[in-house]
Coordinates of C-alpha atoms in Angstrom, one line a residue:
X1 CA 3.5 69.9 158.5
X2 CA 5.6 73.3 158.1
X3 CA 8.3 73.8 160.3
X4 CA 6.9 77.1 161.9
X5 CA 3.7 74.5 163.3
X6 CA 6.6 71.9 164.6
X7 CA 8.2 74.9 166.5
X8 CA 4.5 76.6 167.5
X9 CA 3.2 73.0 169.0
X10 CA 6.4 72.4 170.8
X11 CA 6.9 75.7 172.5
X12 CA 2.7 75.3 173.8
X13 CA 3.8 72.1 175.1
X14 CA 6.4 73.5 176.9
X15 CA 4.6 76.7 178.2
X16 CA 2.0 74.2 179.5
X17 CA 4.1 72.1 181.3
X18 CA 6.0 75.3 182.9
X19 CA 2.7 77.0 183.9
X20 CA 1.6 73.7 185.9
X21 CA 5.1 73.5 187.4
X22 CA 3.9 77.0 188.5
X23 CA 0.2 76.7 189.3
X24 CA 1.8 73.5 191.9
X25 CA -0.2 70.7 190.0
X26 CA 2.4 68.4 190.2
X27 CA 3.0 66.9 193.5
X28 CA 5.3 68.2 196.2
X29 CA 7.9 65.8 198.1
X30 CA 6.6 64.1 201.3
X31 CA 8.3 63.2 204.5
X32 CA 9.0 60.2 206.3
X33 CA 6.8 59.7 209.2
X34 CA 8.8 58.0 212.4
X35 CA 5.8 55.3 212.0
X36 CA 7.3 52.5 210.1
X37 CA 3.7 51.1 209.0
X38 CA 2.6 54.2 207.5
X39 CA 5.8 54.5 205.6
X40 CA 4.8 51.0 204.3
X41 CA 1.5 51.6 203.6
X42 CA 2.5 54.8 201.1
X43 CA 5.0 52.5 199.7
X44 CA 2.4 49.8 199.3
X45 CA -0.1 52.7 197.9
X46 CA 2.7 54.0 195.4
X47 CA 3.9 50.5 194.2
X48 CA 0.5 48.9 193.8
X49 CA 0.0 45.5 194.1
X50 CA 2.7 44.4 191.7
X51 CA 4.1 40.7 192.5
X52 CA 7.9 41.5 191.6
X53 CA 7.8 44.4 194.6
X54 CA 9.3 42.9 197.7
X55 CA 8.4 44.5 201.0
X56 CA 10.6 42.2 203.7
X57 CA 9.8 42.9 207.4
X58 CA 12.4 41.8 209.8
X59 CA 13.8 42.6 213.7
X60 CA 17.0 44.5 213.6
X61 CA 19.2 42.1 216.0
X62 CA 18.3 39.9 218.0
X63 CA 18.9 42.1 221.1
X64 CA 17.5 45.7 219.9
X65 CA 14.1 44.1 218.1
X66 CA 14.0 46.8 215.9
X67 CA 11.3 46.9 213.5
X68 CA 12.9 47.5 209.9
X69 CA 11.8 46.9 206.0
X70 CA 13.7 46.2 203.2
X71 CA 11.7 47.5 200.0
X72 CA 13.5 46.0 196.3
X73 CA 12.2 45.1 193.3
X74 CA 12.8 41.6 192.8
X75 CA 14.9 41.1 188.8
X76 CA 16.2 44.4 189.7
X77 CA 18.6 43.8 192.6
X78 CA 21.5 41.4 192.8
X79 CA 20.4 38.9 194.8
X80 CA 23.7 37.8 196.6
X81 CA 24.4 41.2 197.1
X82 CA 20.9 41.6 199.0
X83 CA 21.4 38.7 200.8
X84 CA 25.2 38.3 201.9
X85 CA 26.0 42.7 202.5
X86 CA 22.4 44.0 203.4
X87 CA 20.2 40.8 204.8
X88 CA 22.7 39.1 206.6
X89 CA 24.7 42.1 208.3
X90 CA 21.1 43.4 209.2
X91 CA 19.9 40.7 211.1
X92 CA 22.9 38.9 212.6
X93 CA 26.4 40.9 212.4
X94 CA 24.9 44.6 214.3
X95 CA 26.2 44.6 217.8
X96 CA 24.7 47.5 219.0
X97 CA 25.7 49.7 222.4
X98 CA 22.1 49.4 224.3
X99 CA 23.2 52.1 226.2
X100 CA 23.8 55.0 223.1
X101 CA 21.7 53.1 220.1
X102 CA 18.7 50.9 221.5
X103 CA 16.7 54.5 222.1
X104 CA 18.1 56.4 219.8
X105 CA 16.4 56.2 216.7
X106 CA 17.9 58.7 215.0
X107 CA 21.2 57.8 215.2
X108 CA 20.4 54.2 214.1
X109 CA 20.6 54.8 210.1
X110 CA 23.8 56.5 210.6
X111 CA 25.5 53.9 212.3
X112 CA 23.9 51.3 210.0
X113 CA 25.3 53.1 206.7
X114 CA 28.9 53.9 208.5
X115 CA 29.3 50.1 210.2
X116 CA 27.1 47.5 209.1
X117 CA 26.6 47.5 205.4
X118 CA 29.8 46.4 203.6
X119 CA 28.3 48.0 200.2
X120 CA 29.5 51.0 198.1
X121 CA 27.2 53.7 197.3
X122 CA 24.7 54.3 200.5
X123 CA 22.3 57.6 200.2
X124 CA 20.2 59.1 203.0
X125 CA 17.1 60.4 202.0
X126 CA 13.8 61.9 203.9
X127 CA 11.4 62.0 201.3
X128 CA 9.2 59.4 200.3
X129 CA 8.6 60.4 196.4
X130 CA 12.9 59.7 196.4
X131 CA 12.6 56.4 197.9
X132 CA 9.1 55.4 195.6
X133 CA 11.7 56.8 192.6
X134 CA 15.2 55.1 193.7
X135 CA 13.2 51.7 194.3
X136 CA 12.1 52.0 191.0
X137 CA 15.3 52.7 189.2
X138 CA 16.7 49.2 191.1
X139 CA 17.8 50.7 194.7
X140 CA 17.8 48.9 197.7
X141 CA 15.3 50.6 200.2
X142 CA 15.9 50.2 204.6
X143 CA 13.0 51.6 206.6
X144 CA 13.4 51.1 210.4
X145 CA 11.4 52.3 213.0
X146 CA 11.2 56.0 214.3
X147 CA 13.8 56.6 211.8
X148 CA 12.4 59.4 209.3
X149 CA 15.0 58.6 207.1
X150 CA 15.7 56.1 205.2
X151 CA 18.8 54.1 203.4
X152 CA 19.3 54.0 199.6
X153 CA 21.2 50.9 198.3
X154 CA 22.6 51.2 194.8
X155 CA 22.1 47.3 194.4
X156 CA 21.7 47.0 191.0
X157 CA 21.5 43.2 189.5
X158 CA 20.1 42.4 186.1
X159 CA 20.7 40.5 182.9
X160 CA 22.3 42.6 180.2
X161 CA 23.9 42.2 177.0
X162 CA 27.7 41.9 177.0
X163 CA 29.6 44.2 175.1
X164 CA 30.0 43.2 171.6
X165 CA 31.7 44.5 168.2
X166 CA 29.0 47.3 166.7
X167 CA 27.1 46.3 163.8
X168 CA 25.9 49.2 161.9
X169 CA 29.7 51.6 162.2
X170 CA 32.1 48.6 161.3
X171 CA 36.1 49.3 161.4
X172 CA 38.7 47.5 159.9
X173 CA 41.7 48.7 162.2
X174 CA 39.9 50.2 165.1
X175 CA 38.4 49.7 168.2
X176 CA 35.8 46.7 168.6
X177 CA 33.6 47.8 171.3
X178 CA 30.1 48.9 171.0
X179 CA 27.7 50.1 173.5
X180 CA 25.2 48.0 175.5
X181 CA 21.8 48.6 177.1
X182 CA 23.6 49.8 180.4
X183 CA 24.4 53.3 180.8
X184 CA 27.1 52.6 183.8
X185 CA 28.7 50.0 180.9
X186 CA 28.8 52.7 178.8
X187 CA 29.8 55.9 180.6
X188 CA 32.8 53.6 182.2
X189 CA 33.3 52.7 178.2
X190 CA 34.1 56.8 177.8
X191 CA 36.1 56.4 181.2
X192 CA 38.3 54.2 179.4
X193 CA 38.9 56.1 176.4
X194 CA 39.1 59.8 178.2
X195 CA 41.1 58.9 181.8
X196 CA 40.9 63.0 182.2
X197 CA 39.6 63.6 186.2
X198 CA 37.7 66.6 184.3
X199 CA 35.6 64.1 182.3
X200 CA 31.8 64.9 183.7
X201 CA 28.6 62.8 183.7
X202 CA 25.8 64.8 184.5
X203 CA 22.4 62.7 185.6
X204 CA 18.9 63.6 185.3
X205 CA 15.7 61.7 184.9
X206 CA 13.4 62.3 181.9
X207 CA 9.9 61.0 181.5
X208 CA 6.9 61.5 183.5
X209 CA 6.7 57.5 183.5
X210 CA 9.4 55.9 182.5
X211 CA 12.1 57.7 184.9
X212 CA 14.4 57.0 182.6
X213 CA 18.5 58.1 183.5
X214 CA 19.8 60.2 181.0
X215 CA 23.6 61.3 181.4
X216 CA 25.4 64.3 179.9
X217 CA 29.3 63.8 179.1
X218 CA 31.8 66.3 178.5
X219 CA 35.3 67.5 179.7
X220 CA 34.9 70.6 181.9
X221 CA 37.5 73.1 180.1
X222 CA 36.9 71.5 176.5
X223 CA 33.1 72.0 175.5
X224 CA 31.5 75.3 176.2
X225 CA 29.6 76.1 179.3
X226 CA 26.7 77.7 177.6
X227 CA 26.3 74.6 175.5
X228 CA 26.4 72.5 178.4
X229 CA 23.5 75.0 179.8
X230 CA 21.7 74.8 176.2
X231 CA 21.3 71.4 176.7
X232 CA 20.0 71.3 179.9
X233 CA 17.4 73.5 179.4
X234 CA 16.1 71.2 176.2
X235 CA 16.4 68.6 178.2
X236 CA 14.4 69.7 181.0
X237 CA 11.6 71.3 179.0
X238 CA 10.9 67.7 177.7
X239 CA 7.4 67.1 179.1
X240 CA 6.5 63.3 178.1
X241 CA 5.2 59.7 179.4
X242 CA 8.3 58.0 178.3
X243 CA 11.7 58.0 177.4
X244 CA 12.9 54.4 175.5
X245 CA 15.9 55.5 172.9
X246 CA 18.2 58.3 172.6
X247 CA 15.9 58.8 169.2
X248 CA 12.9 59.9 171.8
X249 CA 15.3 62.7 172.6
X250 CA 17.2 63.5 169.6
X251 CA 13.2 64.4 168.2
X252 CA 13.1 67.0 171.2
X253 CA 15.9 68.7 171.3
X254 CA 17.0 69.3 167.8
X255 CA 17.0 72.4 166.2
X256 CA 14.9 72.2 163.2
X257 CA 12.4 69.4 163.4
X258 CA 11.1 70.0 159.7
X259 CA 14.4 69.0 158.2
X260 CA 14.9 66.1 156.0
X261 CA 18.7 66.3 157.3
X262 CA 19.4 65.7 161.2
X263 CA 21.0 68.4 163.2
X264 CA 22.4 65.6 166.4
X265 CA 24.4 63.2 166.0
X266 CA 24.1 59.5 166.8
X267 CA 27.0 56.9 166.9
X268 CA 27.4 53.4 168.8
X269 CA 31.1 53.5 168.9
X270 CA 32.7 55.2 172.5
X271 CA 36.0 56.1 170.6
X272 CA 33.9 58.0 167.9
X273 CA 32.2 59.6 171.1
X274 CA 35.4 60.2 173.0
X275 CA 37.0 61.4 169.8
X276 CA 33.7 63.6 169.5
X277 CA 33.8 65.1 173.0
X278 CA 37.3 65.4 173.1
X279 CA 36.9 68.1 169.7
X280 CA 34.2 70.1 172.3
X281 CA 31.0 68.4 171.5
X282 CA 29.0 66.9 174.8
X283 CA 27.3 63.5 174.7
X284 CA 23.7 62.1 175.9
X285 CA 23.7 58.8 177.2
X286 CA 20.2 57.0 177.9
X287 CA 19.6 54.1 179.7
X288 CA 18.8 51.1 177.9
X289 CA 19.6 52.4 174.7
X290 CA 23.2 51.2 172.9
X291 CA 23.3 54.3 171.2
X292 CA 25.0 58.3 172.0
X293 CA 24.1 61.1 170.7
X294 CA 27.1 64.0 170.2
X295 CA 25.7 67.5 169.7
X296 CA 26.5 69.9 167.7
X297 CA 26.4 67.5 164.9
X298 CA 27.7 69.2 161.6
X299 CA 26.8 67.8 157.7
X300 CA 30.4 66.6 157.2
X301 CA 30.6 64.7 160.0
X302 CA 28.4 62.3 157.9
X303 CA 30.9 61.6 155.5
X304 CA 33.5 60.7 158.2
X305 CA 34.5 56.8 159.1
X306 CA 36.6 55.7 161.6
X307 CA 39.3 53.9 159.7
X308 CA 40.1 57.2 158.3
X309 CA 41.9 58.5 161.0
X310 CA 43.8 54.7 161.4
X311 CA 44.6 55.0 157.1
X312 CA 47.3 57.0 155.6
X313 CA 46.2 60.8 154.6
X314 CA 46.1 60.4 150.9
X315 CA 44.3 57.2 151.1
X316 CA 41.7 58.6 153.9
X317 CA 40.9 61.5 151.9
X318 CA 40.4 59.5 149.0
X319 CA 38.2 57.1 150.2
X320 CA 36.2 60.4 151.7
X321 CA 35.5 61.7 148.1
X322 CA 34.4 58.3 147.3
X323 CA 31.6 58.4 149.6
X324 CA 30.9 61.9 149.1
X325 CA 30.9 60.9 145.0
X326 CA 28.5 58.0 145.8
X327 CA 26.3 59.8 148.0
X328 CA 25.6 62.2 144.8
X329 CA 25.4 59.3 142.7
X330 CA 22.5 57.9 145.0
X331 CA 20.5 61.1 145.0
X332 CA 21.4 62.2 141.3
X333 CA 21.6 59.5 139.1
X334 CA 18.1 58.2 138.9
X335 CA 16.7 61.7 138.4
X336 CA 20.0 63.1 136.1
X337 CA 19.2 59.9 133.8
X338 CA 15.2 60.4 133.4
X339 CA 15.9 64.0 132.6
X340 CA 18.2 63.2 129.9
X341 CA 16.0 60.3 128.3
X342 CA 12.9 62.8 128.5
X343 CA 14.0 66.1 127.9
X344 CA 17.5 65.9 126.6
X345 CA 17.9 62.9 124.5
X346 CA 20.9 64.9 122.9
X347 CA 23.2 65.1 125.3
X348 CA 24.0 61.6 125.1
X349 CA 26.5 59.9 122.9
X350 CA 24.9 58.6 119.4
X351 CA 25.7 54.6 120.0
X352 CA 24.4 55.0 123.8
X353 CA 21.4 57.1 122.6
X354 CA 20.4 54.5 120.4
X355 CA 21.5 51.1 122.9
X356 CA 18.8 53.3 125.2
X357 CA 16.1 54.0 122.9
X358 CA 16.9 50.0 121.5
X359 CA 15.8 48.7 125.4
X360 CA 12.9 50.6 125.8
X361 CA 11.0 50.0 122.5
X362 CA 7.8 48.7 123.3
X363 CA 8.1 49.5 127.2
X364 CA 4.2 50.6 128.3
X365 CA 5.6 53.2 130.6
X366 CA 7.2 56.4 130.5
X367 CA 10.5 56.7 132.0
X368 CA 9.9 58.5 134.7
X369 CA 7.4 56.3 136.2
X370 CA 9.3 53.4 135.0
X371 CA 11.9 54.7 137.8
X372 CA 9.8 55.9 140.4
X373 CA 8.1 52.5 140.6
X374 CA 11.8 50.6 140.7
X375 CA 12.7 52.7 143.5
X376 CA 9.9 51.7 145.4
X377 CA 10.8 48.1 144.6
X378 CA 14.2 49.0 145.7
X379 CA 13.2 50.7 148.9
X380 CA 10.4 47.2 149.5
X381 CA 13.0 44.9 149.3
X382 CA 15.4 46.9 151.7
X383 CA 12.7 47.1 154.3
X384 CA 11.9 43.4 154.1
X385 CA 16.1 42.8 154.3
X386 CA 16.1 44.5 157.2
X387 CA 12.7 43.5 159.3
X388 CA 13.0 40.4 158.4
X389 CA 15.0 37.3 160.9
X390 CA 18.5 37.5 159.6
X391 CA 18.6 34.1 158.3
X392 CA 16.4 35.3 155.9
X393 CA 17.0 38.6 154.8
X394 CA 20.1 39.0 153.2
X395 CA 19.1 35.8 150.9
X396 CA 15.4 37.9 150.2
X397 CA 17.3 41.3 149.2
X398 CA 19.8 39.2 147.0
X399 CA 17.7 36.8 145.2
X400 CA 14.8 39.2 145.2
X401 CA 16.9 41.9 143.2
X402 CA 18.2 39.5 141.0
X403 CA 15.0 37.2 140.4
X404 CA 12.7 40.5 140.0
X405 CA 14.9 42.4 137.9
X406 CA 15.7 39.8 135.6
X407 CA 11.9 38.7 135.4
X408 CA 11.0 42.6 135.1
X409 CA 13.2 43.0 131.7
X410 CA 12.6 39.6 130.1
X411 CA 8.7 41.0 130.6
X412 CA 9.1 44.1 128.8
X413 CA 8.1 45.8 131.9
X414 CA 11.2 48.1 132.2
X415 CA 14.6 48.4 130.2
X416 CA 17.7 46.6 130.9
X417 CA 19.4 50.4 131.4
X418 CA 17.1 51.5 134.2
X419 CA 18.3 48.8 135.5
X420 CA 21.5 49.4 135.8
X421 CA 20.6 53.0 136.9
X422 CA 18.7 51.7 140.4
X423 CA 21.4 49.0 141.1
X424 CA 24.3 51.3 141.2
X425 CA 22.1 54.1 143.4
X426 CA 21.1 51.1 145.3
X427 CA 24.8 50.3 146.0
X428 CA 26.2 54.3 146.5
X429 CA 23.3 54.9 149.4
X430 CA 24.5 52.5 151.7
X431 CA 27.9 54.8 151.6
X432 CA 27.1 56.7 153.7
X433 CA 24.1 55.1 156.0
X434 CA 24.1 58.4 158.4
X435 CA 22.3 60.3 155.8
X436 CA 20.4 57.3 153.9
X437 CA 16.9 58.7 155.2
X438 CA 17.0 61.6 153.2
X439 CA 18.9 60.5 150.9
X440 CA 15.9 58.1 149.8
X441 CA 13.6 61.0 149.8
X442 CA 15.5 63.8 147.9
X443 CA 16.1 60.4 145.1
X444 CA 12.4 60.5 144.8
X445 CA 12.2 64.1 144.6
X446 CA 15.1 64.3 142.2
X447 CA 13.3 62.0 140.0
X448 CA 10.2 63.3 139.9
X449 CA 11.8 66.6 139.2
X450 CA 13.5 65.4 136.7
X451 CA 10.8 63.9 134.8
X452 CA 8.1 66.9 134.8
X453 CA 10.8 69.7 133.9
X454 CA 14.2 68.2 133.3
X455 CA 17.7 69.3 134.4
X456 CA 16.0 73.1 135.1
X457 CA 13.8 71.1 138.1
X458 CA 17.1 69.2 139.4
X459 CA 18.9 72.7 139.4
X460 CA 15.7 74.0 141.2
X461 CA 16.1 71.3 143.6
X462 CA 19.5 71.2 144.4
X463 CA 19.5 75.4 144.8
X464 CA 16.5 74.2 147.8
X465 CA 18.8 72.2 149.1
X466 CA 21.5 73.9 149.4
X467 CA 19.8 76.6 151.2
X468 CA 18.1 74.6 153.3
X469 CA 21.7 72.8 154.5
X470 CA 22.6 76.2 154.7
X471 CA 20.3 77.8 156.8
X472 CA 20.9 74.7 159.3
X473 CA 22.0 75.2 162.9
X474 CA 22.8 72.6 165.6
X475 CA 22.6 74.0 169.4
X476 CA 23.6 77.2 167.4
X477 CA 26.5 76.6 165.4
X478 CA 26.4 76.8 161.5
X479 CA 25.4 73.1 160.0
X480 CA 28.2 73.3 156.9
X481 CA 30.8 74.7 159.0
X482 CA 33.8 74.9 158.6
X483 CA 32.6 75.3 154.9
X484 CA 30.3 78.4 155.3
X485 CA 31.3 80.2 157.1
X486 CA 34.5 79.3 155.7
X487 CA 37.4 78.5 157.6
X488 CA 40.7 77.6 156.1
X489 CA 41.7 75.8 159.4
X490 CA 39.1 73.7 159.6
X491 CA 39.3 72.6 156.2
X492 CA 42.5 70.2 157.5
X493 CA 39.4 67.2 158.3
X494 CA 36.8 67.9 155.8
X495 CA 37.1 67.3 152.1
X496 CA 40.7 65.9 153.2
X497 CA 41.7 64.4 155.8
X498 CA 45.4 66.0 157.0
X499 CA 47.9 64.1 159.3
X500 CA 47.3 64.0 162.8
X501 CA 49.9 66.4 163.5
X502 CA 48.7 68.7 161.2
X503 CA 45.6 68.8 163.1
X504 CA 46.9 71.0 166.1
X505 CA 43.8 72.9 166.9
X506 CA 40.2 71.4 167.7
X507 CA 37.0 73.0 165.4
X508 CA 36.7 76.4 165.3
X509 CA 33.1 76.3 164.9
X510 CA 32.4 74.6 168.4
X511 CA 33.8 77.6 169.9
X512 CA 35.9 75.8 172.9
X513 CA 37.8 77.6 175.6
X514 CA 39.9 75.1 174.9
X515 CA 41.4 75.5 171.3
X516 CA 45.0 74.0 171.3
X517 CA 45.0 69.9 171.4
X518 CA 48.5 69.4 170.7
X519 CA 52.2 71.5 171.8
X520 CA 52.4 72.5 168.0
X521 CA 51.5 72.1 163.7
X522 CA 55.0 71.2 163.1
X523 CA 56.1 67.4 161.4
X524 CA 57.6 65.2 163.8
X525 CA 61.2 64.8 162.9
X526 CA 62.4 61.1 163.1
X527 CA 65.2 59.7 165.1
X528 CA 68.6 59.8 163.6
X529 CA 69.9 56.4 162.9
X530 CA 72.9 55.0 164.7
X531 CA 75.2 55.8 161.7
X532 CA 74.2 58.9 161.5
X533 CA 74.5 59.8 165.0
X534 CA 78.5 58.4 164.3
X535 CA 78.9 60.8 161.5
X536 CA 77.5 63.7 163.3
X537 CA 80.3 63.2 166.2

């Protein structure tokens, strides 16, 4: 589908949802009734009839008889939390004042939330859609008795996945830590790597549904205000049933939907986030997802690793053209190689012109579907590595290259050369694994290109391409910046990658108030030895 139709259907989608905002088809907030029983008869109307939703009546004190409600759902709550800091202080531990409290109602949650429970976060609330929402999340609800407010508990108890070292962004020399299913794990993950008071997490909820907690990051006085705003706004607008992965939302807010190449970033790694928001990018956290996304996301940023801010300069940049070299290679090389063999057999060397015409003699297909059908085998046999258990899928990509390969050219089914040709772009795409999903499509593009009008339809191609990348935004800013527009300072992390200290200023492109991140450009000058320090005096 064109890319005007993504853009059409997505701003209907978003007019409808703002015109029933408007019209009041979505429900207005309800209050707590002093009537305890009706209050649990909405809950029990809201919640259903759902076994794992606890409703727990009890008699505040002994003395008072209050009648109270706890409302949790059970796998949701910490259970010697619930029992040992709300049950127990509820029913046993309140020594109330007859006098001021046994009457007065109203003055009962107060005193509950400032001298009974012995737990953190406590939130008054008077609306009953809060409460029904809250309970849902994993709160702790209290409900007493002509109270027409009630007590949020954040008691928050489930099994989750401990934090372990990332699997698809490995690093030799750096950090180990990954992110987990748990957005408090992970925002107190940033916490640790940004201990800046001006570091912000911003909350809403996204999905008519699901509910699920979504968290903007950012350092106030580093990344722009108006992105910040940009972001909310997409974010709001999102009109959907539910939210399970931070790829639901990365499909929703990005620029252009059409594109082969994505405009937001993704990364599992909370030093390549901090490192991200400290340049004056934000971050979107999502519960129960291990992943980030950073926004704006720019096309070098693909070609960037970790270890090569932990390596030496020359070493770092080197490595950098090797993956940008390989990523070629992997789109290139299949389609580069069916030109030549169709179209221009001359342009290779006599003795490799005739090793290549020696291995295809008596093939039954031409070249170009000869390659096109070894991709696919190529992109089969990655699919099954990956879906299948992992016991069994690195030993299924191995032998099945080798066993079908080999068995493919002792067949006379393809040459020994095109080969050669898919193993090497086979090895070059998994470079650079941000961009492997179009990657794999521009390869079969490339190809086919190549094989209807030779180099003139790769030169076609790439001149689409390069437009395209071009005419590329993310949350407004240009996608091959600091390329074009060119910008000699921002060239220092690019094709190169400069010293630290050389890196004085933070992206021009992301436009932060914020522009200096170090005193100065200038070389640190090393300490003078002891015997120099003696000759100096």
């Amino acid at each position: 589908m064109p890319g005007f139709l993504f853009k059409k259907l997505h701003f209907k989608k978003i007019l409808n949802h703002e015109q029933k905002k408007s019209a009041g088809q979505y429900s207005s907030s309800v209050s707590l009734s002093q009537n305890l029983e009706e209050n649990l008869r909405v809950l029990r109307e809201a919640l259903g009839s759902s076994s794992d939703v606890i409703i727990r009546d009890m008699k505040i004190s002994s003395d008072s008889n209050i009648d109270a409600a706890v409302v949790y759902i059970d796998g949701l709550v910490d259970r010697a939390l619930l029992n040992h800091d709300i049950l127990r202080p509820l029913m046993f531990n309140l020594q109330l004042i007859k006098d001021n409290l046994s009457h007065n109602h109203k003055s009962l949650i107060d005193y509950i939330k400032s001298s009974v429970l012995t737990v953190g976060q406590i939130t008054v609330v008077q609306d009953i859609d809060r409460v029904i929402a809250r309970v849902l999340t994993g709160h702790t609800a209290i409900l007493t008795e002509g109270a027409t407010r009630a007590l949020l508990i954040d008691a928050k108890g489930w099994e989750t996945r401990r934090i372990e070292e990332p699997k698809n962004e490995l690093s030799i020399r750096g950090s180990k830590e990954s992110f987990t299913e748990t957005l408090r794990t992970n925002t107190a993950l940033l916490r640790r790597k940004i201990r800046d008071p001006r570091l912000t997490f911003e909350s809403l909820q996204i999905g008519e549904r699901s509910k699920t907690d979504v968290s903007i990051a950012y350092v106030q006085g580093i990344t722009p205000d108006n992105l910040i705003e940009e972001i909310k706004q997409r974010l709001q607008r999102i009109d959907t049933d539910i939210i399970l992965d931070v790829s639901y939302l990365e499909q929703f807010i990005e620029d252009s939907p059409s594109s082969l190449f994505p405009t937001v970033g993704s990364s599992e790694r909370p030093d390549v986030v901090a490192a991200r928001i400290l340049e004056g990018r934000a971050a979107i956290l999502v519960d129960g997802s291990p992943m980030a996304l950073t926004v704006p996301f720019l096309f070098i940023e693909g070609f960037q690793n970790p270890d090569d801010y932990y390596a030496r300069p020359f070493f770092a940049a080197l490595v950098r053209w090797v993956r940008l070299l390989g990523y070629l290679l992997s789109i290139y090389l299949p389609g580069i190689f069916v030109s030549l063999k169709t179209f221009h057999p001359e342009l290779f060397p006599t003795q490799l012109l005739v090793s290549v015409a020696a291995a295809r003699e008596g093939l039954p297909l031409p070249v170009v579907l000869e390659a096109l059908l070894m991709l696919l085998l190529f992109e089969i046999l990655r699919e099954a590595g990956l879906r299948m258990p992992r016991s069994l899928g690195q030993a299924v990509s191995i032998v099945g290259a080798l066993v079908i390969g080999q068995a493919a050219v002792s067949a006379g089914l393809v040459g020994a050369p095109m080969v050669i040709v898919i193993a090497t772009t086979a090895i070059a795409s998994f470079l650079v694994i941000l961009f492997a999903e179009p990657g794999a499509l521009y390869r079969f593009i490339m190809t086919l290109a190549g094989g209807l009008l030779g180099l003139f339809g790769i030169v076609l191609v790439s001149i689409e391409m390069l437009s395209h990348l071009a005419s590329l935004r993310s949350l407004g800013v240009a996608y091959l910046s600091p390329v074009t527009p060119l910008n000699i300072r921002g060239l220092r992390d690019t094709f190169i990658r400069a010293p630290l200290w050389a890196m004085d200023s933070r992206p021009v492109s992301l436009d932060s108030p914020n522009t200096r991140r170090q005193s100065s450009g200038q070389m640190p000058r090393p300490p003078k030895s002891s015997s120099q320090q003696g000759d100096t005096q």
